[in-house]
Short mmCIF file of C-alpha atoms in Angstrom, two decimals:
data_model
loop_
_atom_site.label_atom_id
_atom_site.label_comp_id
_atom_site.label_asym_id
_atom_site.label_seq_id
_atom_site.Cartn_x
_atom_site.Cartn_y
_atom_site.Cartn_z
CA MET A 1 8.25 7.17 64.14
CA LYS A 2 9.71 9.75 61.70
CA PRO A 3 7.21 12.86 60.86
CA PRO A 4 6.22 12.91 57.43
CA SER A 5 8.14 15.25 55.18
CA ALA A 6 6.33 18.51 54.23
CA PRO A 7 6.08 17.00 50.55
CA SER A 8 4.30 13.87 52.01
CA ILE A 9 1.89 16.19 54.24
CA PHE A 10 0.96 18.13 51.20
CA SER A 11 0.13 14.73 49.32
CA ILE A 12 -1.84 13.67 52.05
CA ALA A 13 -3.66 16.80 52.29
CA ALA A 14 -4.18 16.97 48.60
CA CYS A 15 -5.36 13.46 48.57
CA HIS A 16 -7.94 14.03 51.11
CA ALA A 17 -9.29 17.04 49.35
CA LEU A 18 -9.66 14.92 46.21
CA LEU A 19 -11.59 12.44 47.94
CA VAL A 20 -14.70 14.75 47.95
CA THR A 21 -14.95 14.07 44.06
CA LEU A 22 -12.96 10.98 43.24
CA SER A 23 -10.28 8.36 44.18
CA CYS A 24 -6.79 9.74 44.75
CA SER A 25 -5.69 7.18 41.80
CA SER A 26 -3.65 8.75 39.14
CA ALA A 27 -5.54 6.02 37.24
CA HIS A 28 -9.19 7.17 38.25
CA ALA A 29 -11.29 8.10 34.77
CA LEU A 30 -12.78 11.12 34.14
CA ASN A 31 -15.42 11.24 31.28
CA TRP A 32 -15.87 14.05 29.00
CA ASP A 33 -19.18 16.06 29.47
CA GLY A 34 -19.06 18.46 26.50
CA LEU A 35 -22.45 19.77 27.09
CA ALA A 36 -21.83 19.84 30.87
CA THR A 37 -25.28 18.45 31.73
CA GLY A 38 -24.36 17.33 35.24
CA ALA A 39 -26.16 14.14 34.42
CA GLY A 40 -23.60 12.19 33.22
CA ALA A 41 -21.25 11.71 30.42
CA SER A 42 -22.20 13.63 27.19
CA ASP A 43 -20.42 14.42 23.84
CA GLY A 44 -19.74 17.83 21.92
CA GLY A 45 -17.02 20.36 21.67
CA ALA A 46 -16.09 22.52 24.30
CA ASN A 47 -12.95 24.13 26.09
CA TRP A 48 -10.84 21.76 28.32
CA ASN A 49 -10.74 24.15 31.32
CA ALA A 50 -11.55 24.74 35.12
CA GLY A 51 -15.22 24.51 34.17
CA ASN A 52 -17.62 21.76 34.62
CA VAL A 53 -16.84 19.19 31.94
CA TRP A 54 -15.56 16.12 33.38
CA TRP A 55 -18.03 13.50 34.79
CA ASN A 56 -16.54 11.82 37.77
CA GLY A 57 -19.38 9.36 38.38
CA THR A 58 -21.26 11.45 40.73
CA SER A 59 -21.37 14.79 39.24
CA SER A 60 -19.82 17.02 36.56
CA GLY A 61 -16.86 18.94 37.65
CA ALA A 62 -13.27 20.19 36.88
CA TRP A 63 -10.21 18.34 35.78
CA VAL A 64 -7.98 16.47 38.20
CA ASP A 65 -4.47 16.17 37.07
CA GLY A 66 -3.39 12.76 36.58
CA SER A 67 -6.63 11.03 35.70
CA SER A 68 -7.50 9.05 32.66
CA ALA A 69 -9.12 11.35 30.03
CA VAL A 70 -12.27 9.43 28.23
CA PHE A 71 -14.14 10.68 25.37
CA GLY A 72 -17.20 9.23 23.59
CA ALA A 73 -20.61 8.63 24.98
CA GLY A 74 -22.33 7.74 21.84
CA GLY A 75 -23.40 11.14 20.72
CA MET A 76 -21.83 13.61 18.49
CA ALA A 77 -18.23 14.61 18.93
CA GLY A 78 -16.53 17.80 18.31
CA THR A 79 -13.30 19.96 18.94
CA VAL A 80 -11.83 19.78 22.56
CA ASN A 81 -9.72 23.18 22.75
CA LEU A 82 -7.22 22.99 25.67
CA GLN A 83 -6.74 26.58 25.46
CA GLY A 84 -2.93 26.54 25.61
CA GLN A 85 -2.78 24.95 28.72
CA THR A 86 -0.85 21.63 30.00
CA TYR A 87 -2.98 18.58 31.59
CA ASN A 88 -1.09 15.26 33.04
CA VAL A 89 -2.99 12.20 32.03
CA SER A 90 -2.61 8.61 32.70
CA GLY A 91 -4.12 8.02 29.51
CA LEU A 92 -6.34 8.89 26.72
CA THR A 93 -9.50 6.97 25.81
CA PHE A 94 -11.85 7.42 23.04
CA ASN A 95 -15.09 5.53 22.92
CA ALA A 96 -18.08 5.30 20.58
CA VAL A 97 -19.59 8.60 19.09
CA ASP A 98 -22.26 9.28 16.57
CA LEU A 99 -20.50 9.28 13.01
CA THR A 100 -23.45 9.06 11.24
CA ASP A 101 -23.29 11.63 7.91
CA VAL A 102 -26.60 12.89 6.63
CA THR A 103 -26.53 13.64 2.94
CA ASP A 104 -30.26 13.90 2.06
CA PRO A 105 -31.65 16.46 1.86
CA PRO A 106 -28.35 18.75 1.15
CA PRO A 107 -26.34 20.24 2.72
CA THR A 108 -24.33 17.29 3.99
CA VAL A 109 -24.12 17.24 7.87
CA VAL A 110 -20.97 15.78 8.88
CA HIS A 111 -20.59 14.28 12.17
CA PRO A 112 -16.77 14.25 12.80
CA ALA A 113 -14.55 12.15 15.55
CA TYR A 114 -13.06 14.02 18.38
CA THR A 115 -10.21 16.60 17.65
CA LEU A 116 -7.94 17.88 20.12
CA SER A 117 -6.01 20.90 19.69
CA ASN A 118 -4.25 24.00 21.34
CA GLY A 119 -2.35 22.82 24.06
CA ARG A 120 -0.62 19.62 25.81
CA THR A 121 -1.11 16.43 27.34
CA ASN A 122 1.55 14.64 29.25
CA ILE A 123 0.94 10.75 29.27
CA ALA A 124 2.13 9.29 32.12
CA SER A 125 5.33 7.05 31.43
CA GLY A 126 4.21 3.43 29.84
CA GLY A 127 0.66 5.03 29.43
CA SER A 128 -1.51 4.52 26.38
CA ILE A 129 -4.14 6.01 24.04
CA SER A 130 -6.84 3.54 23.44
CA ILE A 131 -9.28 3.72 20.73
CA ALA A 132 -12.56 2.09 19.60
CA ALA A 133 -13.44 1.18 16.21
CA THR A 134 -16.69 2.95 16.64
CA ALA A 135 -14.79 6.46 17.65
CA THR A 136 -13.49 6.59 14.11
CA GLY A 137 -14.15 5.75 10.48
CA PRO A 138 -12.27 5.57 7.26
CA ASP A 139 -13.40 9.32 6.21
CA PRO A 140 -11.11 11.85 6.89
CA SER A 141 -13.87 13.59 8.76
CA ASP A 142 -14.19 10.75 10.91
CA ARG A 143 -10.59 10.40 11.86
CA ILE A 144 -9.51 11.31 15.35
CA LYS A 145 -7.17 14.25 15.14
CA LEU A 146 -4.68 14.74 17.94
CA ASN A 147 -3.36 17.97 17.14
CA GLN A 148 -2.40 19.14 20.63
CA ILE A 149 1.06 18.44 21.85
CA ILE A 150 1.82 15.11 23.42
CA GLY A 151 4.45 14.29 25.86
CA GLY A 152 5.35 11.23 27.70
CA HIS A 153 7.66 8.27 27.69
CA ASP A 154 7.35 4.97 25.80
CA VAL A 155 3.35 5.11 24.94
CA THR A 156 1.49 2.59 23.35
CA ILE A 157 -1.50 3.21 20.85
CA THR A 158 -4.01 0.35 21.10
CA HIS A 159 -7.28 -0.50 20.06
CA THR A 160 -10.51 -2.27 20.64
CA GLY A 161 -12.86 -3.99 18.02
CA GLY A 162 -12.48 -3.15 14.46
CA SER A 163 -10.00 -0.98 12.46
CA VAL A 164 -9.22 2.62 13.67
CA PHE A 165 -7.99 5.83 11.91
CA TYR A 166 -6.40 8.76 13.40
CA GLN A 167 -3.95 11.38 12.88
CA LEU A 168 -1.27 12.96 14.75
CA GLY A 169 -0.63 16.44 13.85
CA GLY A 170 1.05 18.50 16.96
CA SER A 171 4.33 19.34 17.58
CA ASN A 172 4.93 16.29 20.12
CA GLN A 173 7.70 16.08 22.48
CA TRP A 174 7.11 12.66 23.68
CA THR A 175 10.18 10.37 23.96
CA GLY A 176 11.16 6.85 24.03
CA ASN A 177 9.16 4.22 22.05
CA LEU A 178 5.72 4.44 20.39
CA THR A 179 4.09 1.43 19.59
CA LEU A 180 1.35 0.69 17.36
CA ASP A 181 0.17 -2.54 19.00
CA ALA A 182 -1.50 -5.64 17.27
CA THR A 183 -3.76 -6.92 20.26
CA ASN A 184 -6.51 -7.34 17.78
CA GLY A 185 -5.03 -8.95 15.33
CA ASN A 186 -6.08 -8.00 11.75
CA ASN A 187 -8.33 -5.34 13.35
CA SER A 188 -5.90 -2.66 12.54
CA GLN A 189 -4.85 0.68 13.14
CA PHE A 190 -4.23 3.37 10.51
CA VAL A 191 -2.17 6.43 11.97
CA GLU A 192 -1.58 9.38 9.59
CA ILE A 193 1.53 11.61 10.39
CA LYS A 194 0.42 14.96 9.66
CA ALA A 195 3.92 16.86 10.32
CA PRO A 196 7.33 15.86 10.54
CA ASN A 197 7.52 17.03 14.09
CA ALA A 198 4.98 14.70 15.14
CA ILE A 199 7.23 11.75 15.77
CA SER A 200 10.81 13.73 15.76
CA THR A 201 11.51 13.40 19.39
CA LEU A 202 10.85 9.75 19.62
CA GLY A 203 13.44 7.38 20.01
CA LYS A 204 11.70 4.31 17.97
CA ILE A 205 8.25 3.68 16.47
CA THR A 206 7.19 -0.01 16.60
CA VAL A 207 4.59 -0.80 13.72
CA GLU A 208 3.37 -4.34 14.53
CA SER A 209 1.68 -6.68 12.08
CA GLY A 210 -1.55 -5.28 10.83
CA ASN A 211 -0.95 -1.57 11.38
CA THR A 212 -0.05 1.15 8.77
CA LEU A 213 2.16 4.13 9.65
CA ALA A 214 1.24 6.61 6.88
CA MET A 215 3.55 9.55 6.40
CA ALA A 216 1.00 12.20 5.16
CA ALA A 217 3.03 15.32 5.37
CA SER A 218 5.66 16.96 2.78
CA GLY A 219 9.11 18.10 4.25
CA THR A 220 11.90 16.41 5.81
CA PHE A 221 11.51 13.67 8.34
CA THR A 222 14.04 12.71 11.10
CA GLY A 223 14.36 10.97 14.43
CA PRO A 224 13.27 7.62 15.19
CA GLU A 225 13.90 4.24 14.09
CA ILE A 226 10.82 2.47 12.25
CA GLU A 227 10.43 -0.85 12.96
CA ILE A 228 7.46 -2.56 10.69
CA ARG A 229 6.16 -5.89 9.87
CA GLY A 230 3.51 -7.38 7.84
CA THR A 231 1.39 -5.98 4.91
CA GLY A 232 -0.32 -3.14 6.83
CA ALA A 233 -3.97 -2.22 7.70
CA ASN A 234 -5.96 -3.68 5.20
CA SER A 235 -2.66 -4.34 2.86
CA ARG A 236 -2.23 -0.68 2.56
CA GLY A 237 1.34 -1.34 3.47
CA ALA A 238 3.10 -1.29 7.06
CA PHE A 239 4.73 1.89 5.92
CA ARG A 240 2.73 4.35 3.62
CA ILE A 241 3.89 7.52 1.96
CA ASP A 242 0.89 9.95 1.14
CA ALA A 243 3.21 12.84 0.45
CA ASN A 244 6.31 14.07 -1.24
CA ALA A 245 8.92 13.98 1.21
CA THR A 246 12.34 12.96 2.41
CA ILE A 247 12.36 10.51 5.01
CA ASN A 248 15.86 10.05 6.66
CA ASN A 249 14.68 7.52 9.27
CA ASN A 250 16.32 4.34 9.43
CA ILE A 251 13.94 1.41 8.88
CA THR A 252 13.94 -1.92 10.42
CA LEU A 253 12.48 -4.97 8.87
CA ALA A 254 11.19 -7.21 11.86
CA ALA A 255 9.67 -9.52 9.26
CA ASN A 256 8.48 -9.75 5.71
CA ALA A 257 6.84 -6.33 5.22
CA ARG A 258 5.20 -3.92 2.52
CA ILE A 259 6.16 -0.36 1.73
CA SER A 260 3.65 1.79 -0.29
CA THR A 261 2.45 5.14 -1.82
CA ILE A 262 -0.79 6.43 -2.10
CA ASN A 263 -0.72 7.61 -5.68
CA ASP A 264 0.96 8.24 -8.59
CA GLY A 265 2.33 11.80 -7.94
CA VAL A 266 4.23 10.66 -4.83
CA VAL A 267 7.90 10.99 -5.22
CA THR A 268 9.57 10.35 -1.94
CA THR A 269 13.35 9.80 -0.99
CA LEU A 270 14.06 7.11 1.64
CA GLY A 271 17.31 8.40 2.92
CA GLY A 272 17.74 6.30 5.70
CA ASN A 273 19.13 2.70 5.76
CA ILE A 274 16.40 -0.10 5.51
CA THR A 275 17.88 -3.35 7.50
CA GLY A 276 16.62 -6.81 8.23
CA ALA A 277 16.85 -9.98 6.67
CA PHE A 278 13.71 -10.19 5.24
CA LEU A 279 11.77 -9.17 2.05
CA LEU A 280 10.35 -5.67 1.44
CA ASP A 281 7.41 -5.64 -0.81
CA GLN A 282 6.85 -2.11 -2.69
CA ASN A 283 3.03 -1.84 -3.57
CA SER A 284 0.35 0.33 -3.56
CA SER A 285 -2.94 0.73 -2.19
CA GLY A 286 -3.94 3.26 -4.89
CA THR A 287 -1.97 3.94 -8.33
CA VAL A 288 1.73 3.96 -8.46
CA GLY A 289 4.28 6.33 -7.01
CA THR A 290 8.25 6.53 -6.88
CA LEU A 291 10.48 5.45 -3.94
CA ILE A 292 14.21 6.37 -4.06
CA TYR A 293 16.01 4.16 -2.00
CA ALA A 294 19.23 6.69 -1.42
CA GLY A 295 20.46 4.76 1.54
CA THR A 296 22.75 1.85 2.15
CA ASN A 297 19.81 -1.03 2.48
CA THR A 298 20.93 -4.52 3.75
CA ILE A 299 17.53 -6.67 3.13
CA SER A 300 17.19 -10.01 1.86
CA GLU A 301 15.15 -8.88 -1.12
CA LEU A 302 13.27 -5.85 -2.46
CA SER A 303 10.24 -6.84 -4.63
CA ALA A 304 8.66 -3.94 -6.68
CA THR A 305 5.10 -5.28 -7.50
CA LYS A 306 3.71 -1.84 -8.21
CA GLY A 307 5.43 1.52 -8.67
CA ASN A 308 8.88 2.73 -9.37
CA ALA A 309 11.64 1.43 -7.13
CA GLN A 310 14.60 3.57 -7.82
CA ILE A 311 17.86 2.24 -6.63
CA GLY A 312 20.11 5.26 -5.58
CA VAL A 313 20.10 8.51 -6.99
CA GLY A 314 23.03 10.73 -8.45
CA SER A 315 24.86 7.14 -8.25
CA VAL A 316 24.57 6.98 -4.56
CA GLY A 317 22.67 4.23 -2.61
CA SER A 318 22.54 0.83 -2.70
CA ILE A 319 20.42 -2.41 -2.08
CA THR A 320 22.43 -5.40 -0.64
CA GLY A 321 19.97 -8.26 -1.62
CA ASN A 322 18.04 -9.18 -4.69
CA VAL A 323 15.73 -6.62 -6.63
CA THR A 324 12.95 -8.16 -8.30
CA ALA A 325 10.33 -6.52 -10.87
CA GLY A 326 7.29 -8.85 -10.65
CA GLY A 327 4.30 -6.65 -11.82
CA THR A 328 2.81 -5.24 -14.72
CA ALA A 329 3.01 -1.84 -13.05
CA ALA A 330 6.42 -2.36 -11.78
CA MET A 331 9.70 -0.48 -12.53
CA VAL A 332 13.21 -0.49 -11.40
CA THR A 333 15.13 2.52 -11.94
CA GLY A 334 18.17 4.65 -10.82
CA THR A 335 21.91 5.00 -10.88
CA GLY A 336 22.94 3.28 -7.66
CA THR A 337 23.92 -0.62 -7.01
CA ILE A 338 22.28 -3.63 -6.49
CA ASN A 339 24.93 -6.06 -4.69
CA GLY A 340 22.61 -8.96 -5.23
CA ASN A 341 20.76 -10.05 -8.47
CA LEU A 342 18.32 -8.11 -10.57
CA ASN A 343 15.12 -10.10 -12.07
CA VAL A 344 12.80 -8.69 -14.12
CA THR A 345 9.76 -11.25 -14.49
CA THR A 346 6.97 -8.50 -15.13
CA GLY A 347 7.48 -5.01 -15.47
CA VAL A 348 10.68 -3.10 -16.58
CA VAL A 349 13.98 -1.78 -15.96
CA LYS A 350 15.07 1.59 -16.87
CA PRO A 351 18.33 2.73 -15.90
CA GLY A 352 18.53 6.69 -14.67
CA ASP A 353 17.15 8.71 -12.14
CA HIS A 354 13.81 10.37 -11.65
CA THR A 355 13.18 13.75 -13.19
CA GLY A 356 10.16 15.96 -13.53
CA THR A 357 6.94 15.06 -11.91
CA GLY A 358 5.09 12.02 -10.83
CA ILE A 359 5.25 8.65 -12.12
CA ALA A 360 5.84 9.83 -15.89
CA GLY A 361 9.16 11.03 -14.79
CA ALA A 362 10.69 7.53 -13.78
CA GLY A 363 13.80 6.80 -15.27
CA THR A 364 13.76 9.74 -17.15
CA GLY A 365 17.33 10.99 -16.10
CA LEU A 366 20.33 9.40 -18.09
CA GLY A 367 22.82 7.05 -16.07
CA THR A 368 24.04 3.72 -15.29
CA LEU A 369 22.48 1.27 -12.96
CA ASN A 370 24.85 -1.16 -11.40
CA VAL A 371 24.06 -4.93 -10.61
CA ASN A 372 26.94 -6.59 -8.88
CA GLY A 373 25.38 -10.16 -9.25
CA ASN A 374 23.27 -11.48 -12.18
CA ALA A 375 20.70 -10.00 -14.29
CA SER A 376 17.94 -11.95 -15.86
CA LEU A 377 15.46 -10.34 -17.94
CA ASN A 378 13.30 -13.07 -18.87
CA LEU A 379 9.55 -11.82 -18.95
CA THR A 380 6.63 -14.63 -18.17
CA ALA A 381 4.86 -13.01 -21.04
CA ALA A 382 5.99 -11.15 -24.16
CA GLY A 383 6.71 -7.57 -23.38
CA THR A 384 9.33 -4.65 -23.00
CA ALA A 385 11.66 -5.75 -20.23
CA ALA A 386 14.18 -2.98 -20.39
CA GLU A 387 14.31 0.41 -21.85
CA PHE A 388 17.35 2.68 -22.37
CA GLN A 389 17.76 6.46 -23.33
CA MET A 390 20.53 7.11 -25.96
CA GLY A 391 22.32 10.46 -25.72
CA LEU A 392 25.77 11.90 -26.82
CA ALA A 393 27.25 13.22 -23.72
CA SER A 394 25.65 10.56 -21.39
CA SER A 395 23.26 7.82 -21.73
CA ASP A 396 21.73 4.73 -20.21
CA ARG A 397 23.37 1.49 -19.05
CA LEU A 398 22.63 -1.83 -17.21
CA ALA A 399 26.36 -2.56 -15.89
CA VAL A 400 26.22 -6.28 -14.71
CA THR A 401 29.19 -7.90 -13.28
CA GLY A 402 27.72 -11.47 -13.32
CA ASN A 403 25.79 -13.38 -15.83
CA LEU A 404 23.42 -11.95 -18.18
CA THR A 405 20.19 -14.25 -19.23
CA LEU A 406 17.80 -13.07 -22.15
CA SER A 407 14.54 -14.72 -23.45
CA GLY A 408 12.39 -14.54 -26.56
CA THR A 409 9.98 -12.95 -24.42
CA THR A 410 12.05 -10.03 -23.88
CA THR A 411 12.11 -6.85 -25.49
CA ILE A 412 14.76 -4.40 -25.02
CA VAL A 413 13.96 -0.50 -26.16
CA GLY A 414 16.24 2.29 -27.29
CA LEU A 415 14.88 5.81 -27.27
CA PHE A 416 17.00 8.79 -28.25
CA ALA A 417 17.14 11.40 -25.27
CA ALA A 418 15.76 15.05 -25.80
CA GLY A 419 17.93 16.90 -27.87
CA TYR A 420 20.08 14.28 -29.44
CA THR A 421 20.65 14.16 -33.29
CA PRO A 422 21.50 10.92 -34.81
CA THR A 423 25.31 10.96 -35.98
CA GLU A 424 27.31 8.30 -37.83
CA GLY A 425 29.74 6.28 -35.47
CA ASN A 426 27.90 7.06 -32.30
CA THR A 427 27.90 3.91 -30.33
CA TRP A 428 25.90 2.76 -27.12
CA ASN A 429 26.80 -0.12 -24.98
CA LEU A 430 23.37 -0.80 -23.61
CA ILE A 431 23.97 -3.51 -21.51
CA THR A 432 27.55 -4.78 -20.32
CA TYR A 433 28.19 -8.16 -18.39
CA GLY A 434 31.19 -10.05 -17.01
CA GLY A 435 30.15 -13.46 -16.64
CA THR A 436 28.20 -15.88 -19.16
CA LEU A 437 25.61 -15.23 -21.57
CA THR A 438 22.11 -16.97 -21.84
CA GLN A 439 20.61 -15.63 -25.00
CA GLY A 440 17.87 -18.40 -25.29
CA SER A 441 15.66 -17.18 -28.03
CA PHE A 442 16.56 -13.58 -28.13
CA ASP A 443 16.82 -12.19 -31.43
CA LEU A 444 18.96 -9.12 -32.26
CA GLY A 445 16.97 -8.80 -35.42
CA ALA A 446 18.40 -7.76 -38.78
CA ASN A 447 21.82 -5.96 -38.76
CA MET A 448 22.07 -2.86 -40.83
CA ARG A 449 18.46 -2.00 -40.56
CA THR A 450 16.97 1.29 -40.14
CA GLY A 451 15.01 0.75 -37.05
CA ALA A 452 11.51 1.30 -39.08
CA ASP A 453 9.33 -1.12 -37.00
CA SER A 454 7.26 -1.33 -40.09
CA VAL A 455 9.59 -3.68 -42.11
CA GLY A 456 9.19 -6.25 -39.44
CA ASN A 457 13.05 -7.09 -39.01
CA GLU A 458 13.65 -5.48 -35.33
CA GLY A 459 13.60 -8.98 -33.63
CA ASN A 460 13.68 -8.26 -29.66
CA LEU A 461 15.78 -5.15 -30.17
CA ASN A 462 13.74 -2.21 -30.92
CA LEU A 463 15.78 0.99 -31.92
CA PRO A 464 14.85 4.34 -33.04
CA ASP A 465 13.80 4.92 -36.80
CA VAL A 466 17.15 6.56 -38.14
CA SER A 467 16.04 6.11 -41.86
CA ALA A 468 15.40 9.89 -42.34
CA ASN A 469 18.93 10.40 -41.39
CA GLY A 470 20.40 8.35 -43.98
CA LEU A 471 21.84 5.71 -41.25
CA VAL A 472 21.26 2.19 -40.26
CA TRP A 473 22.09 0.16 -37.21
CA ASP A 474 25.19 -1.98 -36.60
CA VAL A 475 23.82 -4.30 -33.39
CA ALA A 476 25.83 -6.95 -31.55
CA LEU A 477 25.68 -9.12 -28.73
CA THR A 478 29.28 -10.23 -27.97
CA ASN A 479 32.39 -9.73 -25.83
CA GLY A 480 30.25 -8.89 -22.78
CA ALA A 481 28.09 -6.23 -24.44
CA LEU A 482 24.99 -5.46 -26.23
CA THR A 483 26.18 -2.89 -28.39
CA ALA A 484 24.38 -0.48 -31.01
CA THR A 485 26.15 1.83 -33.55
CA LEU A 486 24.95 4.00 -36.05
CA ALA A 487 26.62 3.60 -39.71
CA VAL A 488 25.76 5.06 -42.91
CA ILE A 489 23.64 3.82 -45.45
CA PRO A 490 25.78 2.54 -48.58
CA GLU A 491 24.66 4.38 -51.73
CA PRO A 492 23.09 2.27 -54.37
CA SER A 493 25.77 3.33 -56.91
CA ALA A 494 28.39 2.88 -54.90
CA ALA A 495 27.31 -0.63 -54.12
CA LEU A 496 26.72 -1.47 -57.64
CA LEU A 497 30.19 -0.23 -58.51
CA PHE A 498 31.69 -2.11 -55.66
CA GLY A 499 30.09 -5.30 -56.97
CA ALA A 500 31.36 -4.83 -60.63
CA SER A 501 34.79 -4.24 -59.74
CA THR A 502 34.70 -7.20 -57.35
CA THR A 503 33.68 -9.34 -60.48
CA LEU A 504 36.08 -8.16 -62.89
CA LEU A 505 38.96 -8.63 -60.39
CA THR A 506 37.56 -12.28 -60.00
CA LEU A 507 37.57 -12.98 -63.76
CA ARG A 508 41.38 -11.39 -64.21
CA ARG A 509 42.50 -14.00 -61.37
CA ARG A 510 40.62 -16.55 -63.37
CA ARG A 511 42.22 -15.99 -66.64
CA LYS A 512 45.62 -15.72 -65.13
CA SER A 513 45.22 -18.93 -63.45
CA GLY A 514 44.41 -20.76 -66.78
CA CYS A 515 47.33 -19.18 -68.83
CA GLY A 516 49.62 -20.74 -66.02
CA GLU A 517 50.76 -17.66 -64.42
#
């Protein structure tokens, strides 16, 4: 028989040594004994080091590399300080802890979930992080915080019981695929990415149905493709944006999916390409925010049911598919291109890019939103379907290659851009279209009107009041354009003189006719 090699001899000897305390299997579980009681697993914050903080089933001892690290024994959790060291684990498991918060009498006593920090854990290839619902809670202090560096390849994060909440905040160096699995169906995972480099070294992130990947850090995200499906954890969105950022990751739709923002202050650029023959619903679990679709996006439909969906920025960016504004708090804005149809059923379209801050800046820039299909501004209930800013050097326009459909429930609003002074002869093509017009009962209102709403002659086209400038509006919906032009109000004396001269000319012609001339 061939004698064992030196490494084999070492492995055998090492294994024999380990039998004193535990099995040689790398999957053997060691339970955290934060209190180092020596009487079983216990919770609490402590240093992960060579001390007696791991219960092996018989006694408390030091960590054995390659074991599975298990936290949670029903007590109060704490912070586990890795003290700058690297530990190899077959997996990480978080079980039940005491998350009870005592608020009376004050001060509040907070029982947080576990935090791991200041070191590195290398998870075995194909390993997992398993989290029980009783280990976490929705309150930020009750979320597990994995702030250590995580290494490993093809890691899966799974859960048991109900919903789980955790954060990834370390400068992680894992590779391959990170999967947020859906083994418990609607009992979901909500994971916050607290730093762009927490995921930058991965090749792909798969967010299975019922889970939410929340980008909760400012800055620029790069790296893995992100595959999403479903409406997310408790309808938060499969992909949620919680901070102003630029996200250059490509996003793949593996089914109909939802993307959302946490509040109206979020303005984030999606610089990667979103692909997949499915519908993407832009919604929000809180108030509305702005998502800028700056890439070349090829999906079936983008449905904005809440928030500002900006198509393109600086005339770059497109959606190949239909775009629908279908919610009372929904906006479609931008200066890019919709290569499908635009449908506004509820909500509003406002050409122009975002400027300023928050949702108030939606569509406040001036520019042209292009639609290479048809556009239908046909609201289900009377309201403003489109809003245009009108300036001198530049202005808003909806440029439609195909057909245009309007209706009596549709109001179109024009606003003067900041700094513009109304001037005779200035003309704006608010909407242009290359196909047929279905006007329905859309009313242009009286021509040569001042725009004073109190007069009641605006119809469905609401333009600024220019009476103080001695001007009126010359409006038209013909020859492929909805046009508004500023003209001068005729002077009353001039109008009377013109009428008198016309009458005299008519009488003279009749007299000549009676004389046989």
